[in-house]
Coordinates of C-alpha atoms and ligand atoms in Angstrom, one line a residue:
M197 CA 35.5 -51.4 -125.9
R198 CA 36.3 -47.8 -126.6
K199 CA 39.1 -46.3 -124.4
E200 CA 38.7 -42.5 -124.7
P201 CA 36.2 -40.9 -122.3
I202 CA 33.0 -39.6 -123.5
K203 CA 33.3 -35.9 -124.4
I204 CA 30.9 -33.9 -122.1
A205 CA 29.6 -30.4 -122.7
V206 CA 28.3 -28.8 -119.5
L207 CA 25.7 -25.9 -120.0
V208 CA 25.6 -23.3 -117.2
S209 CA 23.9 -19.9 -116.3
G210 CA 25.1 -19.0 -112.8
G211 CA 27.4 -19.8 -110.0
G212 CA 28.6 -23.2 -111.3
T213 CA 28.8 -25.2 -108.0
N214 CA 27.5 -28.2 -109.8
L215 CA 30.1 -27.7 -112.5
Q216 CA 32.7 -27.6 -109.8
A217 CA 31.5 -30.8 -108.4
L218 CA 32.0 -32.5 -111.9
I219 CA 35.4 -30.9 -112.2
D220 CA 36.4 -32.2 -108.8
A221 CA 35.0 -35.7 -109.7
E222 CA 37.0 -35.8 -112.9
K223 CA 40.2 -34.8 -111.0
N224 CA 39.6 -37.4 -108.2
G225 CA 38.7 -40.2 -110.5
K226 CA 35.1 -40.5 -109.5
L227 CA 34.3 -39.3 -113.1
K228 CA 36.5 -41.5 -115.3
S229 CA 34.2 -42.6 -118.2
G230 CA 33.7 -38.9 -119.4
K231 CA 35.8 -35.8 -119.7
I232 CA 34.4 -32.2 -119.6
A233 CA 35.5 -30.9 -123.0
L234 CA 33.5 -27.6 -123.0
V235 CA 31.4 -25.2 -120.9
V236 CA 28.9 -23.3 -122.4
S237 CA 27.0 -20.2 -120.7
N238 CA 24.0 -18.3 -121.8
N239 CA 25.3 -15.5 -119.4
E240 CA 28.6 -13.9 -119.9
K241 CA 28.7 -13.0 -116.2
A242 CA 28.2 -16.4 -114.9
F243 CA 30.9 -17.3 -112.3
A244 CA 30.8 -20.9 -113.7
L245 CA 32.9 -19.5 -116.6
E246 CA 35.7 -18.6 -114.1
R247 CA 35.6 -22.0 -112.6
A248 CA 36.0 -23.7 -116.0
K249 CA 38.9 -21.4 -116.9
A250 CA 40.6 -22.2 -113.6
A251 CA 40.4 -25.8 -114.8
D252 CA 41.6 -25.2 -118.2
I253 CA 38.3 -26.2 -119.8
P254 CA 37.4 -24.3 -123.2
T255 CA 34.4 -22.0 -122.6
A256 CA 31.8 -20.5 -125.1
V257 CA 29.2 -17.7 -124.3
I258 CA 26.1 -17.9 -126.4
T259 CA 23.4 -15.3 -126.1
G260 CA 20.5 -13.8 -128.0
D261 CA 18.5 -14.8 -131.1
G262 CA 19.5 -17.9 -132.8
F263 CA 20.8 -19.4 -129.6
E264 CA 20.1 -23.0 -130.2
D265 CA 21.5 -22.9 -133.8
A266 CA 24.8 -21.4 -132.4
L267 CA 24.7 -24.0 -129.6
I268 CA 24.4 -27.0 -131.9
K269 CA 27.2 -25.6 -134.0
T270 CA 29.4 -25.1 -130.9
L271 CA 28.6 -28.5 -129.7
K272 CA 29.4 -30.2 -133.0
K273 CA 32.6 -28.4 -133.3
A274 CA 33.6 -29.7 -129.8
G275 CA 32.4 -33.3 -130.6
A276 CA 30.2 -33.2 -127.6
E277 CA 28.6 -36.6 -126.9
L278 CA 26.9 -35.8 -123.8
I279 CA 25.1 -32.6 -122.6
V280 CA 24.9 -31.9 -118.8
L281 CA 22.6 -29.1 -117.8
A282 CA 24.2 -27.9 -114.4
G283 CA 22.2 -24.9 -113.3
F284 CA 21.3 -24.0 -117.0
M285 CA 18.2 -21.6 -116.7
K286 CA 16.9 -21.9 -120.3
I287 CA 14.2 -24.4 -121.6
L288 CA 15.6 -26.2 -124.6
S289 CA 13.3 -26.7 -127.7
E290 CA 11.8 -30.1 -128.6
R291 CA 13.9 -29.9 -131.9
F292 CA 17.2 -29.6 -129.7
T293 CA 16.2 -32.3 -127.1
A294 CA 15.1 -34.8 -130.1
L295 CA 18.5 -34.1 -131.7
Y296 CA 20.4 -35.2 -128.5
S297 CA 17.8 -37.7 -127.4
G298 CA 19.2 -39.9 -124.6
R299 CA 22.3 -37.6 -124.4
I300 CA 21.2 -34.7 -122.2
I301 CA 21.0 -34.9 -118.5
N302 CA 19.8 -32.2 -116.0
V303 CA 20.2 -31.7 -112.2
H304 CA 17.1 -30.4 -110.5
P305 CA 16.7 -29.4 -106.9
S306 CA 13.7 -31.3 -105.8
L307 CA 12.5 -35.0 -105.7
I308 CA 10.7 -35.0 -109.1
P309 CA 7.7 -35.0 -109.7
S310 CA 7.4 -32.5 -106.8
F311 CA 8.2 -28.8 -107.3
C312 CA 9.3 -29.2 -110.9
G313 CA 8.3 -28.2 -114.5
K314 CA 8.1 -24.7 -116.1
G315 CA 8.8 -21.9 -113.5
F316 CA 10.4 -24.0 -110.9
Y317 CA 14.2 -23.3 -111.0
G318 CA 16.8 -22.2 -108.5
L319 CA 15.7 -20.8 -105.1
K320 CA 12.0 -20.7 -106.2
V321 CA 12.0 -24.6 -105.9
H322 CA 12.9 -24.5 -102.3
E323 CA 10.7 -21.6 -101.4
E324 CA 7.7 -23.7 -102.7
A325 CA 8.8 -26.8 -100.9
L326 CA 8.9 -24.7 -97.6
K327 CA 5.4 -23.0 -98.4
Y328 CA 4.0 -26.5 -99.0
G329 CA 5.5 -27.8 -95.7
V330 CA 6.9 -31.0 -97.0
K331 CA 9.5 -32.6 -94.5
I332 CA 11.6 -34.2 -97.0
T333 CA 13.0 -32.8 -100.3
G334 CA 16.1 -33.5 -102.3
A335 CA 17.5 -33.6 -105.8
T336 CA 17.1 -35.5 -109.0
V337 CA 19.2 -36.2 -112.2
H338 CA 17.1 -37.0 -115.1
F339 CA 17.3 -37.3 -118.9
V340 CA 15.9 -34.2 -120.7
N341 CA 13.1 -34.4 -123.2
E342 CA 10.6 -32.0 -124.6
I343 CA 8.8 -31.8 -121.3
P344 CA 10.4 -29.6 -118.7
D345 CA 11.9 -31.9 -115.9
G346 CA 9.8 -34.7 -117.5
G347 CA 12.5 -37.1 -118.7
R348 CA 13.4 -40.4 -117.4
I349 CA 14.9 -40.4 -113.9
I350 CA 18.4 -41.5 -113.5
M351 CA 19.3 -40.8 -109.7
Q352 CA 17.5 -39.1 -106.6
K353 CA 18.7 -38.4 -103.1
A354 CA 16.4 -37.3 -100.3
V355 CA 17.4 -34.4 -97.9
K356 CA 15.4 -33.5 -94.7
I357 CA 13.9 -30.2 -94.2
L358 CA 14.8 -28.7 -90.8
P359 CA 12.4 -26.5 -88.5
N360 CA 14.3 -23.3 -89.1
D361 CA 15.2 -23.7 -92.8
T362 CA 15.0 -20.7 -95.0
A363 CA 15.0 -21.2 -98.9
L364 CA 18.7 -20.4 -98.8
S365 CA 19.8 -22.7 -96.1
L366 CA 17.8 -25.6 -97.8
Q367 CA 19.2 -24.8 -101.0
K368 CA 22.7 -25.0 -99.6
R369 CA 21.9 -28.3 -97.8
V370 CA 20.2 -29.8 -101.0
M371 CA 23.4 -28.9 -103.0
E372 CA 25.9 -30.1 -100.4
Q373 CA 24.0 -33.5 -99.5
A374 CA 22.4 -34.3 -102.8
E375 CA 23.2 -32.3 -106.1
W376 CA 27.1 -32.4 -105.8
K377 CA 26.9 -36.1 -105.1
I378 CA 24.3 -37.4 -107.6
L379 CA 25.3 -35.2 -110.6
P380 CA 28.9 -36.6 -110.9
A381 CA 27.7 -40.2 -110.1
A382 CA 24.8 -40.0 -112.7
C383 CA 27.3 -38.6 -115.2
E384 CA 29.7 -41.5 -114.6
K385 CA 26.8 -44.0 -114.9
V386 CA 25.6 -42.6 -118.3
C387 CA 29.1 -42.0 -119.8
K388 CA 30.0 -45.7 -118.7
K389 CA 27.0 -47.0 -120.5
L390 CA 27.7 -44.8 -123.6
L391 CA 31.2 -46.2 -123.7
K392 CA 29.9 -49.8 -123.7
G393 CA 27.6 -48.8 -126.4
A394 CA 24.7 -50.0 -124.3
A395 CA 21.2 -48.8 -124.6
I396 CA 20.6 -45.9 -122.2
Ligands
GAR442 C1 21.0 -25.8 -108.5 O1 20.5 -25.8 -107.5 C2 20.3 -26.5 -109.6 O2 19.8 -27.7 -109.3 C3 19.4 -25.5 -110.1 O3 20.0 -24.3 -110.1 C4 21.1 -24.3 -109.1 C5 22.3 -23.8 -109.8 O4 23.4 -23.8 -109.0 N1 18.8 -25.9 -111.4 C6 17.5 -25.5 -111.6 O5 16.7 -25.1 -110.9 C7 17.1 -26.0 -113.0 N2 15.7 -26.4 -113.1 P1 25.0 -23.9 -109.6 O6 25.0 -22.7 -110.8 O7 25.7 -23.3 -108.5 O8 25.3 -25.3 -110.0

């Protein structure tokens, strides 16, 4: 069996707390079958880039026209084998998702199939959950295909909604109790399978 960890590219757009959870998991050995080899942002101001730099991880900023072609070039150059969308706020084309089929995963801040799909991202997801009045929400890590938030589910974790929750307090609890736990765990699970050469 192959010994070197799977090369992971993490795609980010914002604060990067999920990226931080992955960096921490790699440091404390919870993520051992994969190694973050590159962080790519479509936003040059993303704080996630600072987190990557602090952890000595190479970064790339790609914006504007021809985004996906430039992204593919960058990923190939880095030898990326698994792509993790961690707060990446851009929908990838069918051409891209087919090229990396079974090798892109995403963390979404709800229990899919609730509050997901086009237009459901970031705080908006929690606003809609509160508006609907659900009592339980959570997070999902899933494979990415051509349907936004439509790929096979890898892991989910439920989180209770409390009576005085605001979208912000709910977002924070979903991150702490679910996203930052299941994203590194799902990443390890997928990398382990890829290392074994098992079907994913
Ligand atoms: C996270 O809650 C993530 O699940 C969500 O945006 C936030 C990014 O935070 N992603 C989406 O809504 C994608 N559909 P982070 O930059 O601190 O990781």
